[in-house]
Coordinates of C-alpha atoms in Angstrom, one line a residue:
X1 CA -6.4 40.9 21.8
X2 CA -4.3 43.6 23.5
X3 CA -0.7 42.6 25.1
X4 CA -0.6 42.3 28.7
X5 CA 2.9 44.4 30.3
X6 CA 2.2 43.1 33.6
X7 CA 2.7 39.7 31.9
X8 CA 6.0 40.6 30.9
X9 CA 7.2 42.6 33.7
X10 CA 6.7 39.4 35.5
X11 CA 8.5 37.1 33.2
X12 CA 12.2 39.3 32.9
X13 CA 12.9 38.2 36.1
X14 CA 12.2 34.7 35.8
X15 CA 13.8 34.3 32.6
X16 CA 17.3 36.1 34.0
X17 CA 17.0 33.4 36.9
X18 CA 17.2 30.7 34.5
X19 CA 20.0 32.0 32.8
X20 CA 21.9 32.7 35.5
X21 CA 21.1 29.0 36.9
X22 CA 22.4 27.7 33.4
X23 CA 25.3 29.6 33.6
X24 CA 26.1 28.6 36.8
X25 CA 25.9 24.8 35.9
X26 CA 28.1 25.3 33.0
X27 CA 30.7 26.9 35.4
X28 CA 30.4 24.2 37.9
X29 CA 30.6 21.4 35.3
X30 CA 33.4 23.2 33.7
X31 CA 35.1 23.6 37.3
X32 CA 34.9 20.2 37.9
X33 CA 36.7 18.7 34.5
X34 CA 39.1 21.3 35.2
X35 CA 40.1 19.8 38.5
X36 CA 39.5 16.1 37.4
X37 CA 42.0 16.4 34.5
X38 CA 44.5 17.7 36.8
X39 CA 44.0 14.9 39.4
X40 CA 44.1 12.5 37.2
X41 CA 47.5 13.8 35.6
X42 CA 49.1 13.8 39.0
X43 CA 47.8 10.3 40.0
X44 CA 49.4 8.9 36.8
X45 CA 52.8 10.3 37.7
X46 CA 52.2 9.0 40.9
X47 CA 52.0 5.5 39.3
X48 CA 54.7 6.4 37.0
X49 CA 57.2 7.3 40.0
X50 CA 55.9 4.3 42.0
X51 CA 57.1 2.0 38.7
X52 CA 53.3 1.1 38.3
X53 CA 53.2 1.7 34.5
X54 CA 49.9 -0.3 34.0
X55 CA 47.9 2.2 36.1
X56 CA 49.6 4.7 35.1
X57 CA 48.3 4.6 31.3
X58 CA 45.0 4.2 33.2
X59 CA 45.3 7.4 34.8
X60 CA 46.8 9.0 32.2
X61 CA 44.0 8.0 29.8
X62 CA 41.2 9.1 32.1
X63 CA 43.5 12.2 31.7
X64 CA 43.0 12.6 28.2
X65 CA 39.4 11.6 27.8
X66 CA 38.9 14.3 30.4
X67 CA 40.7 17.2 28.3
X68 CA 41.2 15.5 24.7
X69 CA 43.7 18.6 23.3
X70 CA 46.1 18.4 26.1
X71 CA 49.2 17.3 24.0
X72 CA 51.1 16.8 26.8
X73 CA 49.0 14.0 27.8
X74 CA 49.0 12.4 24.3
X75 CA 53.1 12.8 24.5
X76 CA 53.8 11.0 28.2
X77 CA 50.8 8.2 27.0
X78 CA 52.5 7.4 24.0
X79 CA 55.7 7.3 25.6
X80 CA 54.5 5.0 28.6
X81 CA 52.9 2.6 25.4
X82 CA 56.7 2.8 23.9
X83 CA 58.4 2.0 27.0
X84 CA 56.1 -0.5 27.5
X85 CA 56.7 -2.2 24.0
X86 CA 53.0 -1.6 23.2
X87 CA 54.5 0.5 19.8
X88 CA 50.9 -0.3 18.1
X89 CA 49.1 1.7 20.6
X90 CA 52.6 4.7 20.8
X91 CA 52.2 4.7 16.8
X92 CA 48.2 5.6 17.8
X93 CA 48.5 8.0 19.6
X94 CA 51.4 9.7 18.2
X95 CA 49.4 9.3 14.8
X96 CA 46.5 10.6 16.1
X97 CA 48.3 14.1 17.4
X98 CA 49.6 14.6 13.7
X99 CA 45.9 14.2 12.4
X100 CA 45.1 17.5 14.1
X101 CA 44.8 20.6 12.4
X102 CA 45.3 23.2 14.9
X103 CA 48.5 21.5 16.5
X104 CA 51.5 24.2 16.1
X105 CA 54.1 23.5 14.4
X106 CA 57.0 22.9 17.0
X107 CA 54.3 20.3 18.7
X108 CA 54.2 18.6 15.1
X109 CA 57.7 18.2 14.7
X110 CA 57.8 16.5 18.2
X111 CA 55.1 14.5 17.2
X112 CA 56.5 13.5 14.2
X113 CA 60.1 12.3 16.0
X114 CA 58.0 10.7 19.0
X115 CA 56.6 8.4 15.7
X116 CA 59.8 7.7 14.7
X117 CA 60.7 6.6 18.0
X118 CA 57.8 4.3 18.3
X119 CA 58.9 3.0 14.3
X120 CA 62.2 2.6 15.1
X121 CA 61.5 0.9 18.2
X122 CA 59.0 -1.5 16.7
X123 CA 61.8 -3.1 14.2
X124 CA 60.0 -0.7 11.3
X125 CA 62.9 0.9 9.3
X126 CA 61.9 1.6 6.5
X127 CA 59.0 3.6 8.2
X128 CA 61.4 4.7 11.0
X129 CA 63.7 6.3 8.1
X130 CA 60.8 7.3 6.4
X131 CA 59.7 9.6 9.7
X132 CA 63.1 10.8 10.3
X133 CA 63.6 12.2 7.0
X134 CA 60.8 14.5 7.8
X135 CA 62.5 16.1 10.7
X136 CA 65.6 16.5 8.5
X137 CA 64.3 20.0 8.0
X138 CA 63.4 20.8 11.8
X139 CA 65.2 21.3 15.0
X140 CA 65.3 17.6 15.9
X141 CA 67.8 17.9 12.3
X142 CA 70.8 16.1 14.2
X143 CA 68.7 13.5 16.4
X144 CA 67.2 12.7 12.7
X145 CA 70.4 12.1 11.5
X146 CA 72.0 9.7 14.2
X147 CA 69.1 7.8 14.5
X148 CA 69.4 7.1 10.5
X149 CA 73.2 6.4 10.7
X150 CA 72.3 3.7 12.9
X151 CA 69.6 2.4 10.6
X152 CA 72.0 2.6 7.9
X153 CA 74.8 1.0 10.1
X154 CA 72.1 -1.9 10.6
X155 CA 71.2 -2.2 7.0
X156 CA 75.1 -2.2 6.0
X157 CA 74.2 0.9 3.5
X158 CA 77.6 2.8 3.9
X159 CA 77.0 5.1 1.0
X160 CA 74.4 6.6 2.8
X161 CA 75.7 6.0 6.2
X162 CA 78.9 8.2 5.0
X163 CA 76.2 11.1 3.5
X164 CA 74.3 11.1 7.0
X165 CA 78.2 11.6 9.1
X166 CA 79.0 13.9 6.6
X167 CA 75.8 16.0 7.1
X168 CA 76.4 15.3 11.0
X169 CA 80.0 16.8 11.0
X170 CA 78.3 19.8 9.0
X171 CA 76.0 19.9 11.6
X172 CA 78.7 20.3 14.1
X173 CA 77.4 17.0 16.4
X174 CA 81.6 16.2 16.2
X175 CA 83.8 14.3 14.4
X176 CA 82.3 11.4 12.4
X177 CA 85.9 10.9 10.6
X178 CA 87.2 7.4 11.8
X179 CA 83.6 6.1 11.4
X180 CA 83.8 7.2 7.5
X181 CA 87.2 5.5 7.2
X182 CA 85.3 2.0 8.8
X183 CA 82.5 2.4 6.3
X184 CA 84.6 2.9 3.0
X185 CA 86.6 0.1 4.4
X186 CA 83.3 -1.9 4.6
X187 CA 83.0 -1.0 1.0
X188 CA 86.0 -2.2 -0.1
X189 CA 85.8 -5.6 1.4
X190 CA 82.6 -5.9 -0.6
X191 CA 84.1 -4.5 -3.8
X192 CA 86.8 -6.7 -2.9
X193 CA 84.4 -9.9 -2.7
X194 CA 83.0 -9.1 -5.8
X195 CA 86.2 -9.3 -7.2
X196 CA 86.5 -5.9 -8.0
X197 CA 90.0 -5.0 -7.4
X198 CA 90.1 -0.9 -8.4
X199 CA 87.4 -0.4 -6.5
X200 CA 88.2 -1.9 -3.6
X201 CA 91.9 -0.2 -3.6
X202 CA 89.5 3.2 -4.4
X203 CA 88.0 2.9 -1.3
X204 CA 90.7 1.6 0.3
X205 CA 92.2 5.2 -0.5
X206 CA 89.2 7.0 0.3
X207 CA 89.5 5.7 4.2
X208 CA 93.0 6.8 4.6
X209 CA 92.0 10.3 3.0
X210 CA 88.7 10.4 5.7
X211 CA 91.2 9.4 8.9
X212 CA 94.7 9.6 7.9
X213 CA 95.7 8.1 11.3
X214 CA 93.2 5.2 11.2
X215 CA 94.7 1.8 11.4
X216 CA 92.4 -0.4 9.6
X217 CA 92.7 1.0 5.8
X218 CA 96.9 0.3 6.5
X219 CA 95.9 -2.9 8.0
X220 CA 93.6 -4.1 5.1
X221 CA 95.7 -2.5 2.4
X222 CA 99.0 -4.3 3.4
X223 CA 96.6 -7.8 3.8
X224 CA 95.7 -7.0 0.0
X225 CA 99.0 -6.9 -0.9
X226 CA 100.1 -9.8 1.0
X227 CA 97.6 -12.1 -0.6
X228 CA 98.6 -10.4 -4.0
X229 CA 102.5 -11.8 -2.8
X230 CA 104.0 -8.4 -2.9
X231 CA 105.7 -8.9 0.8
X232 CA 108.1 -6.8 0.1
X233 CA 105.5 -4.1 -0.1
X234 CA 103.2 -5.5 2.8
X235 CA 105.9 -4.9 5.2
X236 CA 106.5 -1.3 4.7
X237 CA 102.8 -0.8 4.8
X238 CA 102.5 -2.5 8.2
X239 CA 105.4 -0.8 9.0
X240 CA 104.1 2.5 8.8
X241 CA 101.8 1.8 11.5
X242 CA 104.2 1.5 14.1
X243 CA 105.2 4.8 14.6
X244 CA 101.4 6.1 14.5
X245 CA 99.4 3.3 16.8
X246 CA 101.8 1.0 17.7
X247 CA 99.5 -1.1 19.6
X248 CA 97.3 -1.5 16.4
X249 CA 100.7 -2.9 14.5
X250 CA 100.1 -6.0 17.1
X251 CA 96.9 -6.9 15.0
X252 CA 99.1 -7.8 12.2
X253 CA 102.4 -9.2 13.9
X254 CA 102.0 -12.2 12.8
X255 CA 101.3 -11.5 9.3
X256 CA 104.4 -8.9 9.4
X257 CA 106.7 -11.9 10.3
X258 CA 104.6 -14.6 8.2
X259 CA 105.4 -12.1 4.8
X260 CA 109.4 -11.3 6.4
X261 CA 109.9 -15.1 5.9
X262 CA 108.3 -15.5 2.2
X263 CA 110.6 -12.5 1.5
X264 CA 113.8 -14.0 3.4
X265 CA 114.2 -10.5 5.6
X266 CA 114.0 -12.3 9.2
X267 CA 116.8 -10.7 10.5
X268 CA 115.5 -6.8 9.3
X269 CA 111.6 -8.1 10.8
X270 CA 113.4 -9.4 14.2
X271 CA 115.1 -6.0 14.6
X272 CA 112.2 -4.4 14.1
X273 CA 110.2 -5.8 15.8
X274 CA 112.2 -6.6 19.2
X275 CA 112.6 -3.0 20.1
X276 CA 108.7 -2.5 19.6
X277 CA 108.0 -5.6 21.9
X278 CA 110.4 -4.4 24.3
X279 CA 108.2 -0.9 24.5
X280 CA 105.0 -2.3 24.4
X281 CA 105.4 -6.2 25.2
X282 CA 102.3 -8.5 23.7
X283 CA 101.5 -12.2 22.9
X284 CA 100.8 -11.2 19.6
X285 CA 104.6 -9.7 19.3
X286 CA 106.4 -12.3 21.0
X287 CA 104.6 -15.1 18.5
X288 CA 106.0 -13.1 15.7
X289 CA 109.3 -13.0 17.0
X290 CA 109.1 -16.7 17.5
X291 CA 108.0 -17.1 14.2
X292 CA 111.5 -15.2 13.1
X293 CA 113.8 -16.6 15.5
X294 CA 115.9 -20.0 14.3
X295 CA 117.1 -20.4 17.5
X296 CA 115.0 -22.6 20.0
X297 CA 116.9 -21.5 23.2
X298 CA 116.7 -17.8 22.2
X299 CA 112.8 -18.5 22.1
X300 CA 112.4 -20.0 25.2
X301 CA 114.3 -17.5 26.8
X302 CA 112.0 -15.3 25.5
X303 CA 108.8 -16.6 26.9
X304 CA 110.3 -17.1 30.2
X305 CA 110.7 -13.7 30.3
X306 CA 107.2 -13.0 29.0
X307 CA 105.6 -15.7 31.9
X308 CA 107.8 -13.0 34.5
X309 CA 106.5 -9.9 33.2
X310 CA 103.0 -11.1 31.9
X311 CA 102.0 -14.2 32.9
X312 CA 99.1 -15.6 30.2
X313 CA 98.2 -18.6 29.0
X314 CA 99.5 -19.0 25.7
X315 CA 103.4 -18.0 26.8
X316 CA 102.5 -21.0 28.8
X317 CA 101.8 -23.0 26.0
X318 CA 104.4 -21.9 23.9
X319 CA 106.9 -22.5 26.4
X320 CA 105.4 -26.2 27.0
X321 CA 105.4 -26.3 23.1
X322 CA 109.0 -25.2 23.1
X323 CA 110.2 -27.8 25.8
X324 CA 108.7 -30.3 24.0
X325 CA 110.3 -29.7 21.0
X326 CA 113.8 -29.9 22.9
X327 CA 112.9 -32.9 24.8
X328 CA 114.1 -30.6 27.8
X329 CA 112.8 -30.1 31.3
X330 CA 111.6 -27.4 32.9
X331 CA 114.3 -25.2 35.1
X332 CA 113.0 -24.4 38.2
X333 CA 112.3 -20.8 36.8
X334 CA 110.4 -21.7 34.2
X335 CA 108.1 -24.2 36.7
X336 CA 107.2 -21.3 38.8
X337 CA 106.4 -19.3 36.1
X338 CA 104.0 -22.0 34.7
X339 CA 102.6 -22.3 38.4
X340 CA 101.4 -19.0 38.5
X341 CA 100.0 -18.7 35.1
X342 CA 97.4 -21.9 35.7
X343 CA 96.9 -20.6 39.3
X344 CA 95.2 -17.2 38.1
X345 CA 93.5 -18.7 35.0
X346 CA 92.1 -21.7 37.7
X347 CA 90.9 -19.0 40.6
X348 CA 87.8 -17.9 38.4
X349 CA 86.7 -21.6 37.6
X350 CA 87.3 -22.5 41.0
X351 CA 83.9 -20.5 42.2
X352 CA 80.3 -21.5 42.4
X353 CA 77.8 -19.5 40.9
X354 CA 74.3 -19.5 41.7
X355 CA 71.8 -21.0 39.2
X356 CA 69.2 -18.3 40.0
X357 CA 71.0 -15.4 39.2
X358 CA 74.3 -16.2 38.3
X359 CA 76.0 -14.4 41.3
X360 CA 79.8 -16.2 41.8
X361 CA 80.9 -16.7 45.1
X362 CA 84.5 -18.5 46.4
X363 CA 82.9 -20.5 49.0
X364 CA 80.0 -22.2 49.0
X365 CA 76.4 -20.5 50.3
X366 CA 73.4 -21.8 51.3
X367 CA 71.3 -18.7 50.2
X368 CA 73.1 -17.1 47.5
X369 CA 73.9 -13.2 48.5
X370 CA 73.0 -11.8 45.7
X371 CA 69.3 -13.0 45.1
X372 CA 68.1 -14.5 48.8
X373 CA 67.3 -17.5 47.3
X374 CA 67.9 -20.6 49.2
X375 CA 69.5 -24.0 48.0
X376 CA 70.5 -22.3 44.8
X377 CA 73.9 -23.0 44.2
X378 CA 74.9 -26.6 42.6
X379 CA 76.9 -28.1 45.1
X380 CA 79.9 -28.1 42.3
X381 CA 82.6 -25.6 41.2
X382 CA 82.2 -23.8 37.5
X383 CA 85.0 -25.6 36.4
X384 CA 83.7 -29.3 37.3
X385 CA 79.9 -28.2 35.5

């Protein structure tokens, strides 16, 4: 049977209108999840910006079903699940993103710290420090790093909590240096519990060597010997403190003058110390001086002119304490000291406060400023509840 041309001069042009009809529809359908994907992207911000989280995920995962490779999607939906406190669904999708082979390499690494987020978030550590460890190698290096100093800080690991502010300050993220001196302190109160006396006094030394000016190794150090009875030596160590951070010295005032009197050198503590409280006056100082002085009229004296300078609540006390003990009565001086003391401790007890909110107020309101609600506030002062 011989072939027809006519036949297929006749069907070239239909078959080019059907391909060009297909084509068309693929364009158009292509068109159209090309603008979808971007509408639905904007409408989710929309939500976001609006504080309408819940339809936001909604629009943002109509967003990603409408263009599934989109990472950015996948990165602001597992963000609004962490935010949320849905860390199942964040550790999903974050998950999900690492699965895939063709992601690059920078969009990995941000992967892999968005999954440490979500771990770290969730109450996961061991996980969480598992996932930062692998960004130890990337540019999130020093992000890695402070987020597992504060896991470490949490698990009360200070070996590895001093590696991590080591590698930090090689990092250059700043000085980590007092933070090392807390940690080897935190190891010698341990070895110190344990009973382990040359390591504690190791780590003791390792904490002044980290922050030579940090109080807290001279504090501890001088407590050690102390409870050891070596007074003698206890005071010098305190002693050198106040030169450096006198206002740290105030921490251990009391012990200073507590080990002056088990040594019998009062009078060298008192003139220590008096020229110190004169520069930078505190309760703690004046109870130590107290503590040194024999002389109950040269003590009151002294917190008289504390409740002038610095009215508080315990010069109050101790001069109440000291009157007592004399069987004396107050001058007139003294009185008016004592008045103004319990006037400004009284004047904060001496508001309402709403039971809604917990907004304080002098006087008394019907509908508490601070929330609008009505008939919130107990008809009674904070200092009668």
């Amino acid at each position: 049977m011989d072939f027809d041309f006519q036949w297929l001069l006749l069907g070239l042009p239909v078959a080019f209108a059907l391909g060009w009809l297909a084509s068309r529809i693929d364009v158009r359908q292509l068109r159209t999840q090309q603008q979808s994907a971007p509408k639905a992207y904007f409408k989710g911000l929309n939500f976001l910006l609006n504080e309408q989280q819940d339809k936001a995920i909604d629009a943002f995962i109509a967003a990603v079903q409408h263009d599934p490779d989109t990472t950015e999607l996948h990165f602001a939906l597992g963000n609004l699940f962490r935010r949320r406190g849905e860390y199942e669904r964040a550790v999903r999708v974050h998950q999900h993103l690492l699965g895939r082979a063709d992601l690059p390499r920078a969009e990995r690494e941000r992967a892999q710290h968005a999954l440490a987020q979500d771990f770290l978030k969730a109450g996961l550590f061991d996980r969480a420090e598992a996932a930062y460890r692998e960004l130890l190698d990337t540019p999130f290096r020093v992000e890695a790093l402070l987020a597992l100093l504060t896991l470490y800080e949490r698990s009360r690991d200070w070996r590895a909590a001093i590696d991590a502010a080591t590698d930090l300050e090689t990092a250059g993220a700043g000085s980590f240096s007092q933070r090392v001196a807390h940690y080897w302190c935190e190891l010698a109160q341990e070895a110190e519990a344990r009973g382990e006396t040359p390591a504690a006094e190791e780590a003791l030394e390792r904490a002044r060597a980290a922050a030579p000016r940090a109080p807290r190794p001279v504090v501890m150090r001088g407590q050690r010997l102390a409870r050891a009875g070596r007074h003698d030596e206890a005071m010098r160590t305190w002693a050198a403190l106040i030169p450096v951070d006198p206002v740290s010295f105030s921490l251990v005032a009391r012990e200073y003058a507590a080990s002056a009197v088990e040594a019998g050198q009062q009078a060298a503590a008192r003139e220590t110390l008096r020229p110190l409280y004169e520069r930078t006056p505190s309760i703690d100082l004046l109870q130590a001086l107290r503590q040194l002085e024999p002389q109950a009229v040269t003590r009151r004296g002294w917190l008289s002119e504390h409740l002038a300078q610095q009215p508080s609540l315990s010069a109050a006390l101790g001069l109440l304490d000291e009157s007592a003990s004399e069987s004396g009565t107050l001058s007139d001086a003294e009185l008016q000291g004592l008045r103004q003391v319990l006037g400004n401790a009284a004047k904060p007890l001496q508001r309402y406060r709403c039971a809604a909110c917990g907004f304080e107020a002098q006087h008394y309101f019907w509908q508490c400023p601070g929330c609008q609600s009505w008939d919130s506030y107990p008809p009674r002062r904070i200092e009668d509840l």
